[in-house]
Coordinates of C-alpha atoms in Angstrom, one line a residue:
X669 CA 122.8 194.4 37.0
X670 CA 121.4 193.1 40.4
X671 CA 117.9 194.6 41.2
X672 CA 115.7 194.1 44.4
X673 CA 112.0 193.7 44.6
X674 CA 109.7 194.8 47.4
X675 CA 105.5 194.7 47.3
X676 CA 103.4 195.8 49.9
X677 CA 99.8 196.7 51.3
X678 CA 98.7 199.8 51.1
X679 CA 95.5 201.5 52.8
X680 CA 94.0 204.8 51.7
X681 CA 90.6 206.0 53.5
X682 CA 88.3 207.7 51.1
X683 CA 86.7 211.4 52.3
X684 CA 82.7 209.7 51.7
X685 CA 81.7 206.3 50.9
X686 CA 81.6 205.2 46.6
X687 CA 78.8 203.3 45.9
X688 CA 78.5 201.7 43.0
X689 CA 75.6 198.2 42.4
X690 CA 78.1 195.6 43.4
X691 CA 78.8 197.5 46.4
X692 CA 79.9 200.3 48.8
X693 CA 83.6 201.5 49.0
X694 CA 85.3 202.8 52.1
X695 CA 88.8 202.3 51.9
X696 CA 91.5 201.8 48.7
X697 CA 93.3 198.6 49.3
X698 CA 96.1 198.8 46.5
X699 CA 100.0 196.7 46.1
X700 CA 102.5 198.3 45.4
X701 CA 105.7 196.8 44.2
X702 CA 109.0 198.9 44.8
X703 CA 111.7 197.8 42.4
X704 CA 115.5 199.1 43.3
X705 CA 118.7 198.9 40.6
X706 CA 121.3 200.6 42.0
X707 CA 120.9 204.2 42.6
X708 CA 117.0 204.0 40.8
X709 CA 113.3 202.9 42.0
X710 CA 110.8 202.3 40.1
X711 CA 107.4 201.9 41.6
X712 CA 104.5 200.2 40.7
X713 CA 100.3 199.9 42.3
X714 CA 98.0 197.3 41.0
X715 CA 94.3 197.2 42.7
X716 CA 92.7 193.8 43.3
X717 CA 89.2 193.5 42.5
X718 CA 86.8 190.9 44.1
X719 CA 84.5 191.2 41.2
X720 CA 87.6 189.1 39.3
X721 CA 88.8 187.0 41.9
X722 CA 91.5 188.9 43.2
X723 CA 92.5 189.8 46.8
X724 CA 95.5 191.4 48.3
X725 CA 96.9 188.7 49.8
X726 CA 96.8 186.6 46.4
X727 CA 98.3 189.7 44.1
X728 CA 101.1 189.8 46.8
X729 CA 101.3 186.1 46.4
X730 CA 101.3 186.2 42.8
X731 CA 104.1 188.6 42.8
X732 CA 106.5 186.7 44.9
X733 CA 106.4 183.7 42.6
X734 CA 107.7 186.2 39.8
X735 CA 110.6 187.6 42.3
X736 CA 113.5 185.7 41.5
X737 CA 112.6 186.3 37.7
X738 CA 112.5 189.7 37.9
X739 CA 115.2 190.2 40.1
X740 CA 117.5 188.5 37.7
X741 CA 116.8 191.0 35.1
X742 CA 113.1 189.3 33.5
X743 CA 111.4 192.4 31.5
X744 CA 108.1 193.9 31.0
X745 CA 107.4 191.3 27.5
X746 CA 108.2 188.3 29.7
X747 CA 106.3 189.4 32.5
X748 CA 103.7 189.4 30.5
X749 CA 104.2 185.2 30.3
X750 CA 105.2 184.8 33.7
X751 CA 102.2 186.7 35.2
X752 CA 98.4 186.5 34.0
X753 CA 96.2 189.9 33.6
X754 CA 95.7 191.9 36.3
X755 CA 96.3 193.9 39.6
X756 CA 99.8 191.6 40.5
X757 CA 101.0 191.9 37.1
X758 CA 100.0 195.4 36.4
X759 CA 101.7 196.8 39.5
X760 CA 105.2 194.9 38.5
X761 CA 104.5 196.0 35.1
X762 CA 104.5 199.7 36.1
X763 CA 107.7 199.0 38.1
X764 CA 109.6 197.8 35.1
X765 CA 108.8 201.1 33.3
X766 CA 109.5 203.4 35.8
X767 CA 112.7 201.6 36.6
X768 CA 113.7 201.8 33.3
X769 CA 112.9 205.4 32.5
X770 CA 114.9 206.6 35.5
X771 CA 117.6 204.2 34.0
X772 CA 118.1 205.5 30.8
X773 CA 117.5 209.1 31.6
X774 CA 114.2 209.4 29.1
X775 CA 110.6 209.4 30.4
X776 CA 108.2 207.0 29.6
X777 CA 106.5 208.9 27.4
X778 CA 109.9 209.5 25.1
X779 CA 110.5 205.4 25.3
X780 CA 106.9 204.7 24.0
X781 CA 107.8 208.4 21.4
X782 CA 104.2 209.8 23.0
X783 CA 103.8 212.9 23.7
X784 CA 104.0 213.9 27.4
X785 CA 100.7 213.5 29.2
X786 CA 98.7 217.0 29.8
X787 CA 96.0 217.9 31.5
X788 CA 92.7 216.1 29.9
X789 CA 89.0 216.1 31.0
X790 CA 88.3 213.4 33.6
X791 CA 84.8 212.2 34.8
X792 CA 83.7 213.1 38.1
X793 CA 81.7 210.2 39.5
X794 CA 78.5 210.6 41.1
X795 CA 77.5 207.5 42.8
X796 CA 74.0 206.0 43.6
X797 CA 72.1 207.4 46.3
X798 CA 68.8 208.7 46.2
X799 CA 67.9 211.2 42.9
X800 CA 67.3 214.6 45.4
X801 CA 70.6 213.3 46.3
X802 CA 72.4 212.8 43.4
X803 CA 70.7 215.7 41.7
X804 CA 72.7 217.5 44.8
X805 CA 75.7 216.2 44.3
X806 CA 75.9 216.8 40.2
X807 CA 74.8 220.5 41.1
X808 CA 78.2 220.6 43.2
X809 CA 79.9 219.9 39.8
X810 CA 78.0 220.9 37.4
X811 CA 80.7 223.1 35.7
X812 CA 82.3 219.8 35.3
X813 CA 83.0 218.5 31.5
X814 CA 82.6 215.0 32.2
X815 CA 79.9 213.5 34.6
X816 CA 79.6 209.7 35.3
X817 CA 76.6 208.5 36.8
X818 CA 76.6 205.4 39.2
X819 CA 73.4 202.9 38.8
X820 CA 71.1 200.0 39.5
X821 CA 68.4 198.7 38.4
X822 CA 66.1 200.7 41.2
X823 CA 65.0 203.5 39.7
X824 CA 67.8 204.5 37.2
X825 CA 65.7 206.5 35.5
X826 CA 64.7 209.1 37.9
X827 CA 68.5 209.4 38.7
X828 CA 70.0 210.0 35.2
X829 CA 66.9 212.8 35.0
X830 CA 67.6 214.9 38.6
X831 CA 71.9 214.6 37.1
X832 CA 71.2 215.7 34.0
X833 CA 68.8 218.6 35.3
X834 CA 72.0 219.5 37.5
X835 CA 74.6 219.6 35.3
X836 CA 72.5 220.2 32.1
X837 CA 76.1 220.9 29.8
X838 CA 77.9 218.8 30.8
X839 CA 79.1 214.8 29.0
X840 CA 77.2 212.0 30.3
X841 CA 78.5 208.6 31.1
X842 CA 76.1 205.7 32.3
X843 CA 77.4 203.1 34.5
X844 CA 75.2 200.4 36.1
X845 CA 78.3 197.7 36.7
X846 CA 76.4 195.2 35.5
X847 CA 73.1 195.5 37.2
X848 CA 70.5 195.2 34.4
X849 CA 69.5 193.1 31.9
X850 CA 68.6 192.8 28.3
X851 CA 65.2 194.0 28.6
X852 CA 66.1 197.0 30.7
X853 CA 69.2 198.2 28.4
X854 CA 66.7 198.1 25.4
X855 CA 63.9 200.2 27.5
X856 CA 66.1 202.5 28.8
X857 CA 67.3 203.3 24.9
X858 CA 65.0 206.7 24.2
X859 CA 65.2 207.9 27.4
X860 CA 68.9 208.0 27.5
X861 CA 69.3 209.5 23.7
X862 CA 66.8 212.4 25.0
X863 CA 68.5 213.2 28.2
X864 CA 71.4 213.6 25.8
X865 CA 73.7 210.2 27.4
X866 CA 77.3 210.0 25.8
X867 CA 78.4 206.8 26.7
X868 CA 76.2 203.8 28.3
X869 CA 78.9 201.5 30.2
X870 CA 78.7 197.8 30.7
X871 CA 74.7 197.5 31.7
X872 CA 74.4 193.7 31.5
X873 CA 77.0 191.1 33.5
X874 CA 79.5 189.9 31.0
X875 CA 78.2 186.4 31.3
X876 CA 75.2 187.9 29.3
X877 CA 76.6 190.2 27.0
X878 CA 75.6 188.3 24.0
X879 CA 72.6 189.5 24.3
X880 CA 74.1 192.9 22.9
X881 CA 75.2 191.0 19.5
X882 CA 72.5 191.7 17.8
X883 CA 71.5 194.8 19.4
X884 CA 71.3 198.3 17.6
X885 CA 71.4 201.1 20.5
X886 CA 70.7 205.1 20.5
X887 CA 73.8 205.4 22.4
X888 CA 77.3 203.9 22.2
X889 CA 78.0 201.2 25.0
X890 CA 81.5 200.6 25.9
X891 CA 83.3 197.4 27.3
X892 CA 84.4 197.4 31.5
X893 CA 83.8 194.0 33.2
X894 CA 84.2 192.3 29.3
X895 CA 87.4 193.2 28.1
X896 CA 90.8 192.7 30.3
X897 CA 93.3 192.3 27.2
X898 CA 93.7 192.0 23.4
X899 CA 92.1 188.4 23.7
X900 CA 89.1 189.5 24.0
X901 CA 88.7 191.8 21.4
X902 CA 87.2 190.0 18.5
X903 CA 84.0 189.4 20.4
X904 CA 83.8 192.8 22.3
X905 CA 84.1 194.0 18.8
X906 CA 81.3 192.7 17.7
X907 CA 78.7 193.4 21.1
X908 CA 80.4 196.9 21.8
X909 CA 81.0 200.2 20.0
X910 CA 83.8 201.6 23.0
X911 CA 86.4 199.2 24.7
X912 CA 86.9 200.8 28.7
X913 CA 90.8 200.3 29.2
X914 CA 91.9 200.2 32.9
X915 CA 95.5 198.9 33.4
X916 CA 94.7 196.4 36.3
X917 CA 92.2 194.6 33.9
X918 CA 94.7 194.4 31.1
X919 CA 97.8 193.5 34.0
X920 CA 99.7 196.3 33.6
X921 CA 101.0 199.2 31.0
X922 CA 102.0 197.0 28.4
X923 CA 99.4 195.4 27.5
X924 CA 96.7 198.6 27.9
X925 CA 98.9 200.3 25.3
X926 CA 98.8 197.0 23.0
X927 CA 95.2 196.8 23.6
X928 CA 94.3 200.7 23.0
X929 CA 96.1 200.1 19.8
X930 CA 94.4 197.0 18.3
X931 CA 91.0 198.5 19.4
X932 CA 91.5 201.8 17.4
X933 CA 92.7 199.7 14.4
X934 CA 89.3 198.4 14.7
X935 CA 87.6 201.7 14.8
X936 CA 86.4 201.3 17.7
X937 CA 86.2 204.6 20.8
X938 CA 88.2 204.2 23.5
X939 CA 88.0 204.8 27.4
X940 CA 90.2 204.9 29.6
X941 CA 89.2 204.1 33.5
X942 CA 90.5 203.2 36.7
X943 CA 89.8 201.5 40.0
X944 CA 89.3 203.6 42.7
X945 CA 93.8 204.1 43.7
X946 CA 96.2 206.5 44.4
X947 CA 97.6 208.7 41.8
X948 CA 100.8 206.0 41.4
X949 CA 97.7 204.3 39.3
X950 CA 96.7 207.1 37.2
X951 CA 100.1 208.5 36.4
X952 CA 100.6 205.4 34.4
X953 CA 97.2 205.2 32.8
X954 CA 97.3 208.6 31.8
X955 CA 99.6 207.5 28.6
X956 CA 96.1 205.5 27.2
X957 CA 93.8 208.1 28.4
X958 CA 95.7 210.6 25.9
X959 CA 94.9 208.5 23.0
X960 CA 91.3 208.3 24.3
X961 CA 87.9 209.7 23.8
X962 CA 86.4 209.4 27.3
X963 CA 88.9 209.4 30.5
X964 CA 87.8 208.0 34.3
X965 CA 90.5 208.8 36.3
X966 CA 89.6 210.0 39.7
X967 CA 90.3 207.5 42.0
X968 CA 92.8 209.7 43.6
X969 CA 90.3 212.1 43.9
X970 CA 88.1 210.0 46.5
X971 CA 91.4 209.6 48.9
X972 CA 91.3 211.9 51.9
X973 CA 95.1 211.6 51.3
X974 CA 97.1 210.6 47.8
X975 CA 100.8 210.5 47.7
X976 CA 102.5 213.5 47.7
X977 CA 102.9 215.4 44.3
X978 CA 100.4 212.7 42.9
X979 CA 97.7 214.4 40.1
X980 CA 95.6 217.3 40.6
X981 CA 91.6 217.8 39.5
X982 CA 90.5 220.7 39.1
X983 CA 86.7 220.8 38.7
X984 CA 87.1 217.7 36.2
X985 CA 90.4 218.3 34.2
X986 CA 93.0 216.4 35.8
X987 CA 96.3 217.8 35.8
X988 CA 99.6 215.1 36.2
X989 CA 101.6 214.6 38.8
X990 CA 104.8 216.5 39.8
X991 CA 108.0 215.7 37.2
X992 CA 109.6 212.4 39.2
X993 CA 106.5 211.2 40.5
X994 CA 106.0 208.1 37.9
X995 CA 108.0 207.7 34.6
X996 CA 109.8 210.6 34.5
X997 CA 113.7 211.3 36.2

């Protein structure tokens, strides 16, 4: 059956600025793919990320480059060879999963052979601000099970202390987004242990993370920017204790599931993350989050208006989209 593929740029305004070490975001720019075959339509979303040399324009161009192959019937495994890992491949891959599920009259979970996604703890993010403002933000979500603290190299100790004081019972992830150096990572270890931080995410740049190879942290360190696909896992396993999988890095659910299984086989911890996105990105990521020790899927919570029927956050517990939103017939 002939397929018809379309791709477009969608923009979602945020309710407030999302501030991390490398900049501030006030809107989410995504690429939405629609794949039609007869009466069925599959959808997918990718979030191009400048850190990885991506833009909305480059993603749309990449998708246009595989249009003929996808419309002629190329599947998810063929797509792995047609496009490199990234937001463009993610959007097409997830549209293929969604279309396949609808054509088969089955859910994506059934196609995977896994349980349906259920409500799970997902980190609520405290963005970079003064320690006082970060403490105030943490106080508002203190009852959440998991909080992520964005920091940089300026006053991270005071910022983390402020959040921990305001939310004494929550699990904490500290995320410098590559802004620390090796000396600061080492210097911060006693404080991270004292404040019972559960995870330190990508403290140093992926380009210099060899310094972690001989380092014995007091708090587990997760690879984010340092790992995209299974191709980097050998090196990452020598430097990190946890792998953060994002579908936009892996280039879709197909590769993300492979990476999740390989990560578990190596005895490493597993985290599922996201970009600032709509629920269309998160619906697919829930199938990896189900396998994970940590989930950080609060992207849609930052949107002024999400796609109808998407995920719902209730004080740090994330509930799946309504039936039929994505991956269910």
